[in-house]
Short mmCIF file of C-alpha atoms and ligand atoms in Angstrom, two decimals:
data_model
loop_
_atom_site.label_atom_id
_atom_site.label_comp_id
_atom_site.label_asym_id
_atom_site.label_seq_id
_atom_site.Cartn_x
_atom_site.Cartn_y
_atom_site.Cartn_z
CA MET M 1470 -13.44 117.34 9.19
CA SER M 1471 -13.49 114.61 6.53
CA ASP M 1472 -14.62 112.02 9.12
CA VAL M 1473 -18.05 113.68 9.10
CA LEU M 1474 -18.53 112.14 5.64
CA SER M 1475 -18.98 108.71 7.18
CA LEU M 1476 -21.87 109.80 9.42
CA SER M 1477 -25.43 108.81 8.66
CA LEU M 1478 -27.99 111.56 8.11
CA ALA M 1479 -29.49 110.96 11.56
CA GLU M 1480 -26.03 111.17 13.16
CA ALA M 1481 -25.16 114.35 11.25
CA LEU M 1482 -28.43 116.01 12.31
CA GLU M 1483 -27.67 115.07 15.91
CA GLY M 1484 -24.13 116.47 15.61
CA LEU M 1485 -25.49 119.74 14.21
CA LYS M 1486 -27.98 120.00 17.04
CA ASN M 1487 -25.21 119.40 19.60
CA LYS M 1488 -22.98 121.96 17.81
CA ASP M 1489 -20.25 119.33 17.26
CA PHE M 1490 -19.82 121.02 13.87
CA SER M 1491 -21.60 123.72 11.91
CA ALA M 1492 -23.71 123.33 8.77
CA ARG M 1493 -21.17 125.49 7.00
CA GLU M 1494 -18.35 123.13 7.93
CA LEU M 1495 -20.41 120.19 6.66
CA ALA M 1496 -21.17 121.99 3.40
CA GLU M 1497 -17.53 122.92 2.82
CA THR M 1498 -16.36 119.37 3.48
CA HIS M 1499 -19.00 117.91 1.16
CA VAL M 1500 -18.33 120.35 -1.68
CA LYS M 1501 -14.61 119.61 -1.49
CA ALA M 1502 -15.23 115.87 -1.43
CA ALA M 1503 -17.72 116.09 -4.33
CA GLU M 1504 -15.18 117.96 -6.43
CA ALA M 1505 -12.52 115.41 -5.55
CA ILE M 1506 -14.50 112.30 -6.54
CA ASN M 1507 -16.20 113.63 -9.64
CA PRO M 1508 -13.34 113.19 -12.14
CA ALA M 1509 -13.31 109.45 -11.28
CA LEU M 1510 -16.99 108.70 -10.66
CA ASN M 1511 -18.76 111.33 -12.84
CA CYS M 1512 -21.71 111.33 -10.45
CA PHE M 1513 -22.42 115.08 -10.38
CA THR M 1514 -23.46 117.18 -13.37
CA VAL M 1515 -23.45 120.35 -11.24
CA ILE M 1516 -21.67 121.01 -7.94
CA ASP M 1517 -22.93 124.31 -6.54
CA GLY M 1518 -20.46 125.26 -3.83
CA ASP M 1519 -21.65 128.86 -3.53
CA ARG M 1520 -25.28 127.92 -3.04
CA ALA M 1521 -24.33 125.16 -0.59
CA ILE M 1522 -22.33 127.57 1.60
CA GLU M 1523 -25.06 130.20 1.44
CA MET M 1524 -27.80 127.72 2.40
CA ALA M 1525 -25.64 126.21 5.13
CA SER M 1526 -24.95 129.62 6.66
CA ALA M 1527 -28.70 130.25 6.76
CA SER M 1528 -29.09 126.86 8.46
CA ASP M 1529 -26.52 127.79 11.09
CA ALA M 1530 -28.46 130.97 11.80
CA ARG M 1531 -31.70 129.01 12.21
CA ILE M 1532 -29.99 126.42 14.45
CA ALA M 1533 -28.65 129.26 16.63
CA LYS M 1534 -32.19 130.64 16.96
CA GLY M 1535 -33.59 127.19 17.82
CA GLU M 1536 -35.62 127.06 14.61
CA ALA M 1537 -34.10 123.96 13.03
CA GLY M 1538 -36.19 122.00 10.50
CA LEU M 1539 -36.25 118.22 10.10
CA LEU M 1540 -33.23 118.26 7.72
CA GLU M 1541 -31.54 121.42 8.97
CA GLY M 1542 -28.01 121.74 7.63
CA ALA M 1543 -27.82 118.37 5.82
CA PRO M 1544 -26.21 118.49 2.36
CA LEU M 1545 -28.23 116.49 -0.21
CA ALA M 1546 -27.63 115.55 -3.84
CA ILE M 1547 -30.50 116.00 -6.31
CA LYS M 1548 -31.12 113.91 -9.42
CA ASP M 1549 -30.95 116.01 -12.57
CA LEU M 1550 -34.63 115.25 -13.25
CA TYR M 1551 -35.75 117.64 -10.47
CA ALA M 1552 -36.17 121.31 -11.33
CA VAL M 1553 -33.96 123.42 -9.09
CA GLN M 1554 -34.51 127.09 -9.69
CA GLY M 1555 -31.70 128.74 -11.61
CA VAL M 1556 -29.66 125.53 -11.87
CA ASN M 1557 -29.19 123.52 -15.07
CA THR M 1558 -31.94 120.90 -15.17
CA GLU M 1559 -31.37 118.81 -18.28
CA ALA M 1560 -32.52 115.24 -17.51
CA CYS M 1561 -29.01 114.50 -18.81
CA SER M 1562 -30.28 115.05 -22.36
CA ASN M 1563 -28.87 117.34 -25.05
CA ILE M 1564 -32.39 118.37 -25.90
CA LEU M 1565 -32.59 120.22 -22.56
CA LYS M 1566 -29.05 121.55 -22.67
CA GLY M 1567 -28.71 124.80 -20.74
CA PHE M 1568 -32.30 124.74 -19.41
CA LYS M 1569 -32.46 126.65 -16.12
CA PRO M 1570 -35.97 126.49 -14.67
CA GLU M 1571 -37.60 129.57 -13.18
CA TYR M 1572 -39.35 127.34 -10.68
CA GLU M 1573 -38.55 124.74 -8.04
CA SER M 1574 -39.95 121.20 -7.94
CA THR M 1575 -42.35 120.58 -5.07
CA VAL M 1576 -40.18 117.86 -3.54
CA THR M 1577 -36.96 119.89 -3.55
CA GLN M 1578 -38.87 122.89 -2.17
CA LYS M 1579 -40.03 120.68 0.70
CA LEU M 1580 -36.42 119.65 1.36
CA TRP M 1581 -35.20 123.26 1.45
CA ASP M 1582 -38.17 124.30 3.60
CA GLN M 1583 -36.96 121.76 6.15
CA GLY M 1584 -33.43 123.10 6.10
CA ALA M 1585 -31.64 120.75 3.69
CA VAL M 1586 -28.62 122.16 1.82
CA PHE M 1587 -28.36 121.77 -1.97
CA LEU M 1588 -25.05 120.22 -2.91
CA GLY M 1589 -25.54 119.63 -6.62
CA LYS M 1590 -27.33 117.79 -9.44
CA THR M 1591 -26.58 114.15 -10.10
CA ASN M 1592 -25.96 112.31 -13.33
CA MET M 1593 -28.60 109.88 -14.64
CA ASP M 1594 -29.68 107.97 -17.71
CA GLU M 1595 -31.12 110.32 -20.33
CA PHE M 1596 -34.74 111.06 -19.33
CA ALA M 1597 -34.37 108.27 -16.72
CA MET M 1598 -34.42 105.60 -19.41
CA GLY M 1599 -31.94 102.91 -18.49
CA SER M 1600 -30.63 100.59 -15.81
CA SER M 1601 -26.93 101.38 -15.90
CA ASN M 1602 -26.50 105.14 -16.20
CA GLU M 1603 -24.78 104.71 -19.55
CA THR M 1604 -27.29 106.66 -21.68
CA SER M 1605 -26.51 110.05 -20.10
CA ALA M 1606 -25.42 112.94 -22.30
CA HIS M 1607 -22.76 113.51 -19.62
CA GLY M 1608 -21.28 110.04 -20.01
CA PRO M 1609 -21.49 107.02 -17.74
CA VAL M 1610 -21.38 107.11 -13.94
CA ILE M 1611 -18.91 104.77 -12.26
CA ASN M 1612 -19.86 102.65 -9.25
CA PRO M 1613 -17.56 103.22 -6.25
CA TRP M 1614 -17.71 99.45 -5.67
CA ARG M 1615 -15.37 97.08 -7.47
CA LYS M 1616 -15.02 93.32 -7.37
CA THR M 1617 -12.45 92.18 -4.83
CA GLY M 1618 -9.01 92.44 -6.38
CA SER M 1619 -10.30 93.89 -9.68
CA ASP M 1620 -9.88 97.33 -11.20
CA GLU M 1621 -12.71 96.96 -13.71
CA ASN M 1622 -15.19 99.85 -13.63
CA LEU M 1623 -18.74 98.79 -12.84
CA VAL M 1624 -22.07 100.52 -13.48
CA PRO M 1625 -23.88 101.96 -10.44
CA GLY M 1626 -27.24 100.90 -11.89
CA GLY M 1627 -29.74 103.35 -13.28
CA SER M 1628 -31.36 105.51 -13.99
CA SER M 1629 -30.50 107.36 -10.76
CA GLY M 1630 -26.87 106.20 -10.92
CA GLY M 1631 -25.19 109.48 -9.97
CA ALA M 1632 -27.41 109.87 -6.90
CA ALA M 1633 -26.44 106.36 -5.77
CA SER M 1634 -22.77 106.68 -6.60
CA ALA M 1635 -22.32 110.01 -4.80
CA LEU M 1636 -23.99 108.72 -1.64
CA ALA M 1637 -22.20 105.36 -1.69
CA ALA M 1638 -18.90 107.26 -1.95
CA GLY M 1639 -19.94 109.18 1.19
CA VAL M 1640 -20.41 112.55 -0.47
CA SER M 1641 -23.90 113.48 0.79
CA TYR M 1642 -26.30 112.43 3.54
CA GLY M 1643 -29.00 111.46 1.09
CA SER M 1644 -29.97 111.79 -2.54
CA THR M 1645 -33.23 112.14 -4.39
CA GLY M 1646 -34.03 109.72 -7.18
CA THR M 1647 -36.99 108.75 -9.30
CA ASP M 1648 -38.25 105.23 -9.84
CA THR M 1649 -40.38 104.45 -12.91
CA GLY M 1650 -39.45 100.79 -13.17
CA GLY M 1651 -36.72 100.36 -10.57
CA SER M 1652 -34.47 103.40 -10.91
CA ILE M 1653 -34.11 103.92 -7.16
CA ARG M 1654 -34.17 100.34 -5.88
CA GLN M 1655 -31.87 98.82 -8.51
CA PRO M 1656 -29.02 101.38 -8.12
CA ALA M 1657 -29.47 101.20 -4.33
CA ALA M 1658 -28.94 97.43 -4.52
CA PHE M 1659 -25.87 97.88 -6.78
CA THR M 1660 -24.21 100.36 -4.41
CA GLY M 1661 -25.04 99.03 -0.94
CA LEU M 1662 -27.66 101.67 -0.12
CA VAL M 1663 -31.25 101.84 1.01
CA GLY M 1664 -33.61 102.96 -1.78
CA VAL M 1665 -37.29 103.80 -1.28
CA LYS M 1666 -40.14 104.08 -3.74
CA PRO M 1667 -43.16 105.20 -1.73
CA THR M 1668 -46.79 104.71 -2.82
CA TYR M 1669 -47.67 106.40 -6.11
CA GLY M 1670 -48.82 109.94 -5.30
CA ARG M 1671 -47.04 110.24 -1.92
CA CYS M 1672 -44.34 112.46 -3.41
CA SER M 1673 -45.42 115.11 -5.85
CA ARG M 1674 -44.21 114.80 -9.44
CA TRP M 1675 -44.62 118.54 -10.00
CA GLY M 1676 -41.42 120.10 -11.34
CA ILE M 1677 -39.83 116.74 -12.12
CA VAL M 1678 -39.17 116.06 -15.80
CA ALA M 1679 -41.78 113.48 -16.84
CA PHE M 1680 -40.84 110.07 -18.23
CA ALA M 1681 -43.97 107.90 -17.80
CA SER M 1682 -46.39 109.86 -15.62
CA SER M 1683 -48.46 106.95 -14.29
CA LEU M 1684 -45.31 105.08 -13.25
CA ASP M 1685 -42.95 107.88 -12.11
CA HIS M 1686 -42.28 107.81 -8.36
CA PRO M 1687 -39.92 110.27 -6.64
CA GLY M 1688 -38.12 108.85 -3.59
CA PRO M 1689 -34.85 108.90 -1.68
CA PHE M 1690 -31.55 107.03 -1.43
CA ALA M 1691 -30.15 106.77 2.09
CA LYS M 1692 -27.35 105.11 4.04
CA THR M 1693 -29.70 103.55 6.60
CA VAL M 1694 -33.37 102.62 6.88
CA LYS M 1695 -33.86 105.33 9.51
CA ASP M 1696 -32.34 107.94 7.19
CA SER M 1697 -34.61 106.71 4.40
CA ALA M 1698 -37.66 107.18 6.65
CA ILE M 1699 -36.55 110.72 7.53
CA LEU M 1700 -36.07 111.61 3.86
CA THR M 1701 -39.30 109.97 2.67
CA GLN M 1702 -41.12 111.83 5.43
CA ALA M 1703 -39.63 115.13 4.30
CA MET M 1704 -40.38 114.52 0.60
CA SER M 1705 -44.00 113.34 0.94
CA GLY M 1706 -47.27 115.21 1.22
CA TYR M 1707 -50.24 116.44 -0.75
CA ASP M 1708 -49.56 118.88 -3.57
CA PRO M 1709 -52.46 120.60 -5.33
CA LYS M 1710 -50.15 121.15 -8.33
CA ASP M 1711 -50.01 117.38 -9.05
CA SER M 1712 -53.47 116.00 -9.87
CA THR M 1713 -52.35 112.49 -8.89
CA SER M 1714 -50.99 113.60 -5.51
CA TYR M 1715 -52.39 111.63 -2.56
CA PRO M 1716 -54.46 113.98 -0.37
CA GLY M 1717 -54.11 112.11 2.96
CA GLU M 1718 -51.82 112.90 5.88
CA VAL M 1719 -48.24 111.64 5.97
CA PRO M 1720 -47.89 109.27 8.94
CA ASN M 1721 -44.83 109.34 11.19
CA TRP M 1722 -42.59 106.78 9.47
CA ILE M 1723 -39.52 107.66 11.52
CA GLU M 1724 -41.28 106.18 14.54
CA ALA M 1725 -41.96 102.94 12.66
CA VAL M 1726 -38.23 102.26 12.35
CA GLY M 1727 -37.20 99.91 15.14
CA GLN M 1728 -40.73 98.77 16.04
CA SER M 1729 -41.21 95.04 16.47
CA VAL M 1730 -42.12 92.94 13.44
CA LYS M 1731 -43.35 90.08 15.63
CA GLY M 1732 -46.44 88.45 14.20
CA LEU M 1733 -46.18 90.14 10.79
CA ARG M 1734 -46.91 87.81 7.88
CA ILE M 1735 -44.23 87.91 5.20
CA GLY M 1736 -45.04 86.57 1.73
CA VAL M 1737 -42.46 84.86 -0.44
CA PRO M 1738 -43.73 84.96 -4.04
CA LYS M 1739 -42.69 81.86 -5.94
CA GLU M 1740 -42.70 83.63 -9.32
CA TYR M 1741 -39.65 85.69 -8.27
CA SER M 1742 -37.58 82.54 -8.27
CA VAL M 1743 -36.50 82.92 -11.91
CA ASP M 1744 -34.34 80.69 -14.11
CA GLY M 1745 -30.69 81.60 -14.06
CA MET M 1746 -30.86 83.49 -10.77
CA PRO M 1747 -27.29 83.58 -9.39
CA GLU M 1748 -26.82 81.28 -6.41
CA ASP M 1749 -25.66 84.14 -4.19
CA ILE M 1750 -28.95 85.96 -4.72
CA ALA M 1751 -31.08 82.86 -4.09
CA LYS M 1752 -29.06 82.22 -0.93
CA LEU M 1753 -29.42 85.77 0.33
CA TRP M 1754 -33.16 85.68 -0.27
CA ALA M 1755 -33.46 82.47 1.79
CA GLN M 1756 -31.30 84.08 4.44
CA GLY M 1757 -33.61 87.10 4.50
CA VAL M 1758 -36.57 84.79 5.07
CA ASP M 1759 -34.72 83.16 7.98
CA TRP M 1760 -33.83 86.53 9.48
CA LEU M 1761 -37.45 87.65 9.49
CA LYS M 1762 -38.60 84.32 10.86
CA ALA M 1763 -36.09 84.70 13.70
CA ALA M 1764 -37.48 88.20 14.34
CA GLY M 1765 -40.91 86.70 14.93
CA CYS M 1766 -42.52 86.97 11.49
CA GLU M 1767 -44.70 84.28 10.02
CA ILE M 1768 -43.54 83.21 6.54
CA VAL M 1769 -46.21 82.47 3.93
CA ASP M 1770 -45.70 81.16 0.39
CA VAL M 1771 -47.69 83.30 -2.03
CA SER M 1772 -48.28 83.41 -5.75
CA LEU M 1773 -48.32 86.44 -8.03
CA PRO M 1774 -49.13 84.62 -11.27
CA MET M 1775 -49.08 87.69 -13.52
CA THR M 1776 -45.47 88.55 -12.67
CA LYS M 1777 -44.15 87.19 -15.96
CA TYR M 1778 -46.22 89.73 -17.90
CA ALA M 1779 -45.02 92.71 -15.89
CA LEU M 1780 -41.91 93.50 -17.89
CA PRO M 1781 -43.64 93.25 -21.32
CA ALA M 1782 -46.52 95.41 -20.03
CA TYR M 1783 -44.05 97.94 -18.61
CA TYR M 1784 -42.21 98.18 -21.93
CA ILE M 1785 -45.48 99.09 -23.63
CA ILE M 1786 -46.95 101.46 -21.05
CA ALA M 1787 -43.73 103.32 -20.19
CA PRO M 1788 -42.69 104.04 -23.80
CA ALA M 1789 -46.29 104.97 -24.71
CA GLU M 1790 -46.39 107.60 -21.98
CA ALA M 1791 -42.84 108.70 -22.76
CA SER M 1792 -43.61 109.25 -26.42
CA SER M 1793 -46.46 111.52 -25.41
CA ASN M 1794 -44.52 113.35 -22.67
CA LEU M 1795 -41.49 113.88 -24.87
CA ALA M 1796 -43.53 115.34 -27.72
CA ARG M 1797 -43.04 118.74 -26.05
CA TYR M 1798 -39.32 118.84 -26.90
CA ASP M 1799 -39.53 120.53 -30.26
CA GLY M 1800 -36.60 122.93 -30.28
CA MET M 1801 -38.86 125.94 -29.85
CA ARG M 1802 -38.55 126.55 -26.15
CA TYR M 1803 -35.53 124.86 -24.67
CA GLY M 1804 -32.22 123.25 -25.39
CA VAL M 1805 -30.97 122.11 -28.75
CA ARG M 1806 -32.44 123.52 -31.96
CA VAL M 1807 -31.38 122.55 -35.45
CA GLU M 1808 -32.86 124.78 -38.17
CA GLY M 1809 -34.55 122.87 -40.98
CA GLU M 1810 -36.16 123.92 -44.24
CA ASP M 1811 -39.56 124.32 -42.64
CA LEU M 1812 -41.19 123.74 -39.26
CA ALA M 1813 -41.62 119.97 -39.61
CA ASP M 1814 -38.04 119.64 -40.79
CA THR M 1815 -36.81 121.71 -37.82
CA TYR M 1816 -38.71 119.43 -35.43
CA GLU M 1817 -37.24 116.33 -37.02
CA LYS M 1818 -33.67 117.58 -37.14
CA THR M 1819 -33.87 118.96 -33.59
CA ARG M 1820 -35.25 115.73 -32.15
CA ALA M 1821 -32.76 113.61 -34.08
CA ALA M 1822 -29.89 115.70 -32.72
CA GLY M 1823 -31.25 116.22 -29.21
CA PHE M 1824 -32.34 112.71 -28.20
CA GLY M 1825 -29.93 109.83 -27.68
CA ALA M 1826 -30.43 106.35 -29.14
CA GLU M 1827 -32.30 104.81 -26.18
CA VAL M 1828 -34.72 107.73 -25.95
CA GLN M 1829 -35.37 107.54 -29.69
CA ARG M 1830 -36.04 103.82 -29.35
CA ARG M 1831 -38.60 104.47 -26.60
CA VAL M 1832 -40.32 107.23 -28.58
CA LEU M 1833 -40.54 104.93 -31.61
CA MET M 1834 -41.91 102.01 -29.56
CA GLY M 1835 -44.35 104.27 -27.76
CA THR M 1836 -45.63 105.89 -30.92
CA TYR M 1837 -46.05 102.48 -32.50
CA VAL M 1838 -48.09 100.95 -29.65
CA LEU M 1839 -50.31 104.04 -29.54
CA SER M 1840 -50.89 104.21 -33.29
CA ALA M 1841 -54.45 103.63 -34.56
CA GLY M 1842 -53.88 100.11 -35.85
CA TYR M 1843 -52.03 98.80 -32.80
CA TYR M 1844 -53.57 100.69 -29.90
CA ASP M 1845 -55.97 97.90 -28.90
CA ALA M 1846 -53.53 95.09 -29.59
CA TYR M 1847 -50.71 96.53 -27.50
CA TYR M 1848 -51.57 99.52 -25.35
CA VAL M 1849 -55.06 98.55 -24.22
CA ARG M 1850 -53.91 94.98 -23.65
CA ALA M 1851 -51.02 96.16 -21.51
CA LEU M 1852 -53.46 98.22 -19.44
CA LYS M 1853 -55.53 95.08 -18.87
CA VAL M 1854 -52.41 93.25 -17.73
CA ARG M 1855 -51.71 96.16 -15.42
CA ARG M 1856 -55.12 95.69 -13.79
CA LYS M 1857 -54.39 91.95 -13.38
CA ILE M 1858 -51.04 92.67 -11.73
CA LEU M 1859 -52.77 95.00 -9.30
CA GLU M 1860 -55.28 92.22 -8.53
CA ASP M 1861 -52.36 89.85 -7.84
CA PHE M 1862 -51.01 92.26 -5.25
CA ASN M 1863 -54.45 92.90 -3.74
CA ASN M 1864 -54.89 89.15 -3.38
CA ALA M 1865 -51.48 88.63 -1.84
CA PHE M 1866 -52.08 91.43 0.66
CA THR M 1867 -55.18 89.68 1.98
CA GLN M 1868 -52.81 86.93 3.12
CA VAL M 1869 -49.66 88.81 4.09
CA ASP M 1870 -48.46 92.19 5.39
CA ALA M 1871 -45.35 92.42 3.22
CA LEU M 1872 -43.55 90.59 0.43
CA LEU M 1873 -39.86 89.77 0.45
CA THR M 1874 -37.98 89.34 -2.85
CA PRO M 1875 -34.52 89.98 -4.25
CA THR M 1876 -34.17 93.51 -5.68
CA THR M 1877 -32.20 92.59 -8.79
CA PRO M 1878 -31.36 89.45 -10.77
CA SER M 1879 -27.62 90.27 -10.62
CA ALA M 1880 -25.02 92.39 -8.85
CA ALA M 1881 -23.45 95.44 -10.55
CA PHE M 1882 -22.01 94.59 -13.98
CA GLY M 1883 -19.20 96.04 -16.07
CA ILE M 1884 -19.46 99.25 -18.08
CA GLY M 1885 -20.60 98.22 -21.57
CA ALA M 1886 -21.40 94.64 -20.56
CA LYS M 1887 -25.13 95.03 -21.23
CA ALA M 1888 -25.28 98.35 -23.07
CA ASN M 1889 -23.33 96.75 -25.90
CA ALA M 1890 -25.50 93.62 -25.89
CA SER M 1891 -29.20 93.79 -26.84
CA PRO M 1892 -31.57 96.32 -25.25
CA LEU M 1893 -33.51 93.34 -23.91
CA GLU M 1894 -30.56 92.30 -21.72
CA MET M 1895 -30.69 95.72 -20.11
CA TYR M 1896 -34.48 95.65 -19.73
CA LEU M 1897 -34.29 92.32 -17.87
CA ASN M 1898 -32.61 94.11 -14.96
CA ASP M 1899 -35.99 95.42 -13.86
CA ILE M 1900 -37.72 92.07 -13.66
CA PHE M 1901 -38.25 92.25 -9.86
CA THR M 1902 -38.84 95.98 -9.57
CA VAL M 1903 -41.34 96.99 -12.30
CA THR M 1904 -44.29 95.19 -10.71
CA ALA M 1905 -44.42 97.65 -7.80
CA ASN M 1906 -44.46 100.61 -10.23
CA ILE M 1907 -47.23 99.04 -12.26
CA ALA M 1908 -49.30 98.55 -9.11
CA GLY M 1909 -48.20 101.83 -7.47
CA VAL M 1910 -47.44 100.07 -4.18
CA PRO M 1911 -44.52 101.02 -1.90
CA ALA M 1912 -41.27 99.09 -2.17
CA MET M 1913 -37.76 99.47 -0.83
CA SER M 1914 -34.36 97.87 -1.27
CA VAL M 1915 -32.20 97.17 1.78
CA PRO M 1916 -28.53 96.19 1.45
CA ALA M 1917 -28.34 92.69 2.86
CA GLY M 1918 -25.02 91.11 1.92
CA LEU M 1919 -22.13 90.76 -0.50
CA ASP M 1920 -21.80 88.27 -3.35
CA LYS M 1921 -18.78 86.04 -3.90
CA ASP M 1922 -16.99 88.92 -5.66
CA GLY M 1923 -17.53 91.30 -2.76
CA LEU M 1924 -20.32 93.29 -4.47
CA PRO M 1925 -23.42 94.43 -2.56
CA LEU M 1926 -26.82 92.78 -3.02
CA GLY M 1927 -30.23 94.06 -1.95
CA LEU M 1928 -33.46 92.54 -0.74
CA GLN M 1929 -36.76 94.13 -1.65
CA ILE M 1930 -39.76 94.65 0.63
CA ILE M 1931 -43.13 95.42 -0.95
CA THR M 1932 -46.24 96.40 1.03
CA LYS M 1933 -49.77 97.44 0.18
CA ALA M 1934 -50.56 100.96 -1.00
CA LEU M 1935 -50.08 103.60 1.71
CA ASP M 1936 -48.56 101.10 4.15
CA GLU M 1937 -45.04 102.48 4.12
CA ALA M 1938 -44.98 102.08 7.91
CA THR M 1939 -44.87 98.28 7.63
CA MET M 1940 -42.27 98.55 4.87
CA PHE M 1941 -39.97 100.65 7.08
CA LYS M 1942 -40.52 98.32 10.04
CA VAL M 1943 -39.60 95.23 8.05
CA GLY M 1944 -36.74 97.11 6.37
CA ALA M 1945 -35.26 98.02 9.74
CA ALA M 1946 -35.60 94.42 10.97
CA LEU M 1947 -33.73 93.17 7.90
CA GLU M 1948 -31.08 95.85 8.29
CA ASP M 1949 -30.60 94.84 11.93
CA ALA M 1950 -30.26 91.17 11.11
CA ALA M 1951 -28.02 91.70 8.08
CA GLY M 1952 -25.68 94.07 9.89
CA PHE M 1953 -24.41 95.29 6.52
CA THR M 1954 -21.47 97.60 7.21
CA ALA M 1955 -19.26 97.00 4.16
CA LYS M 1956 -18.04 100.10 2.32
CA PRO M 1957 -16.35 100.43 -1.06
CA GLN M 1958 -12.57 100.85 -1.03
CA ALA M 1959 -11.75 104.47 -1.90
CA TRP M 1960 -9.76 103.61 -5.08
CA TRP M 1961 -10.68 106.99 -6.59
CA ALA M 1962 -8.98 109.06 -3.86
N1 LIG Z 82 -34.75 100.69 -16.29
C1 LIG Z 82 -36.12 101.05 -16.53
C2 LIG Z 82 -36.23 101.76 -17.83
O1 LIG Z 82 -35.28 101.88 -18.50
C3 LIG Z 82 -36.63 101.90 -15.39
C4 LIG Z 82 -36.10 103.26 -15.39
C5 LIG Z 82 -36.65 104.10 -14.28
O2 LIG Z 82 -37.13 103.57 -13.29
N2 LIG Z 82 -36.61 105.40 -14.48
O3 LIG Z 82 -37.28 102.19 -18.23
#
């Protein structure tokens, strides 16, 4: 049965429909495989074999009755940020240790309603703050990919590193992630996967632990563009419980995959050509442009002049919102509690013990930029920059239908390589991804090639708000042209 692990989600759904295998068989194979890889890759924080088998058996019953949902019988891995009822949901932080929600996040509920099978929770950077999955209270996640001929462990990217790692190792048919500044697209690029961040508000944030509410975007990781369209379709839709949820209909994105891109105008923003960009990435980007040209697209040079202010603005807005969101962790209701001499002392000791160093740094930065004396100088200014970045995109999208950029300024790096350098080194990872969060526009990463060391690289497609259809179309055209079929060597087996 282990050959089923190499199927795509679409292929697995087809196989289930044709009764080539049962949902229960799929669940058993995935649980076994998840348990086998976890000691080496550390990608799961919870593997729930019992629940997986129970849900899969229910799927088999529905398939037998001809009542299959869109994701019927497909095992999925869920980032630890999503509340799953009765299952530890800790955002990989000690401060939430042992927290088992009484409720289910809207997005995961949608997945189960369509027949998906819960495989487990995936490791992540603490509170989704990071780009390497090294800030987790559960320890770092290891990337299944290694440089050719090397046995050095590499990061899978972050913050949704476990979700990416598990899927890249072939141990689910899709994973959920969240993307506040790049946390789906960057790990997707580092692990040879497709990663999608839909328009802000497409996927409900309800029941997902908040990092920076105006930037947080739930979305999927998938093996193929078609799978990513299926998953995004299943995860999206209006939710009255999230006041920023988009009330419109969800179009049929699955149909968009494979449609012609002939005549589409593709923008190449010159500001994404940054100093020190590795040659392999510059080459792949140029190759991507050629592929789309060959598919009938018109290539247009565009300018997004505010790009250079995106990262500084992000590192004001995101910590500001985080410091406010994380104020609720006070040791009274969940997780860690360290008794102090009085209430204030208990808060201080609890938060000092419960939050890791990166989270504390964000809370400090956020509190600082929101404080009375600095609010206008930093926070309000960053909001003005945010508006300007949005105007850049609005301008560009009067000239083009989609933008093509690299996803990341590097391939996967070694464990400790950046975490032990300055925080700034780590923050620079998000240079190409944060802009789409700031503007709330859809963006995806598609695996497009390998670098000279044999590591995967991604190309990013950005479209205007609510135009995921064009994004999936262009994504599928790139995927077709790139023909990326490389897989990591199973050194962990
Ligand atoms: N790496 C960025 C950060 O640390 C983005 C994280 C994310 O998208 N959740 O804030």
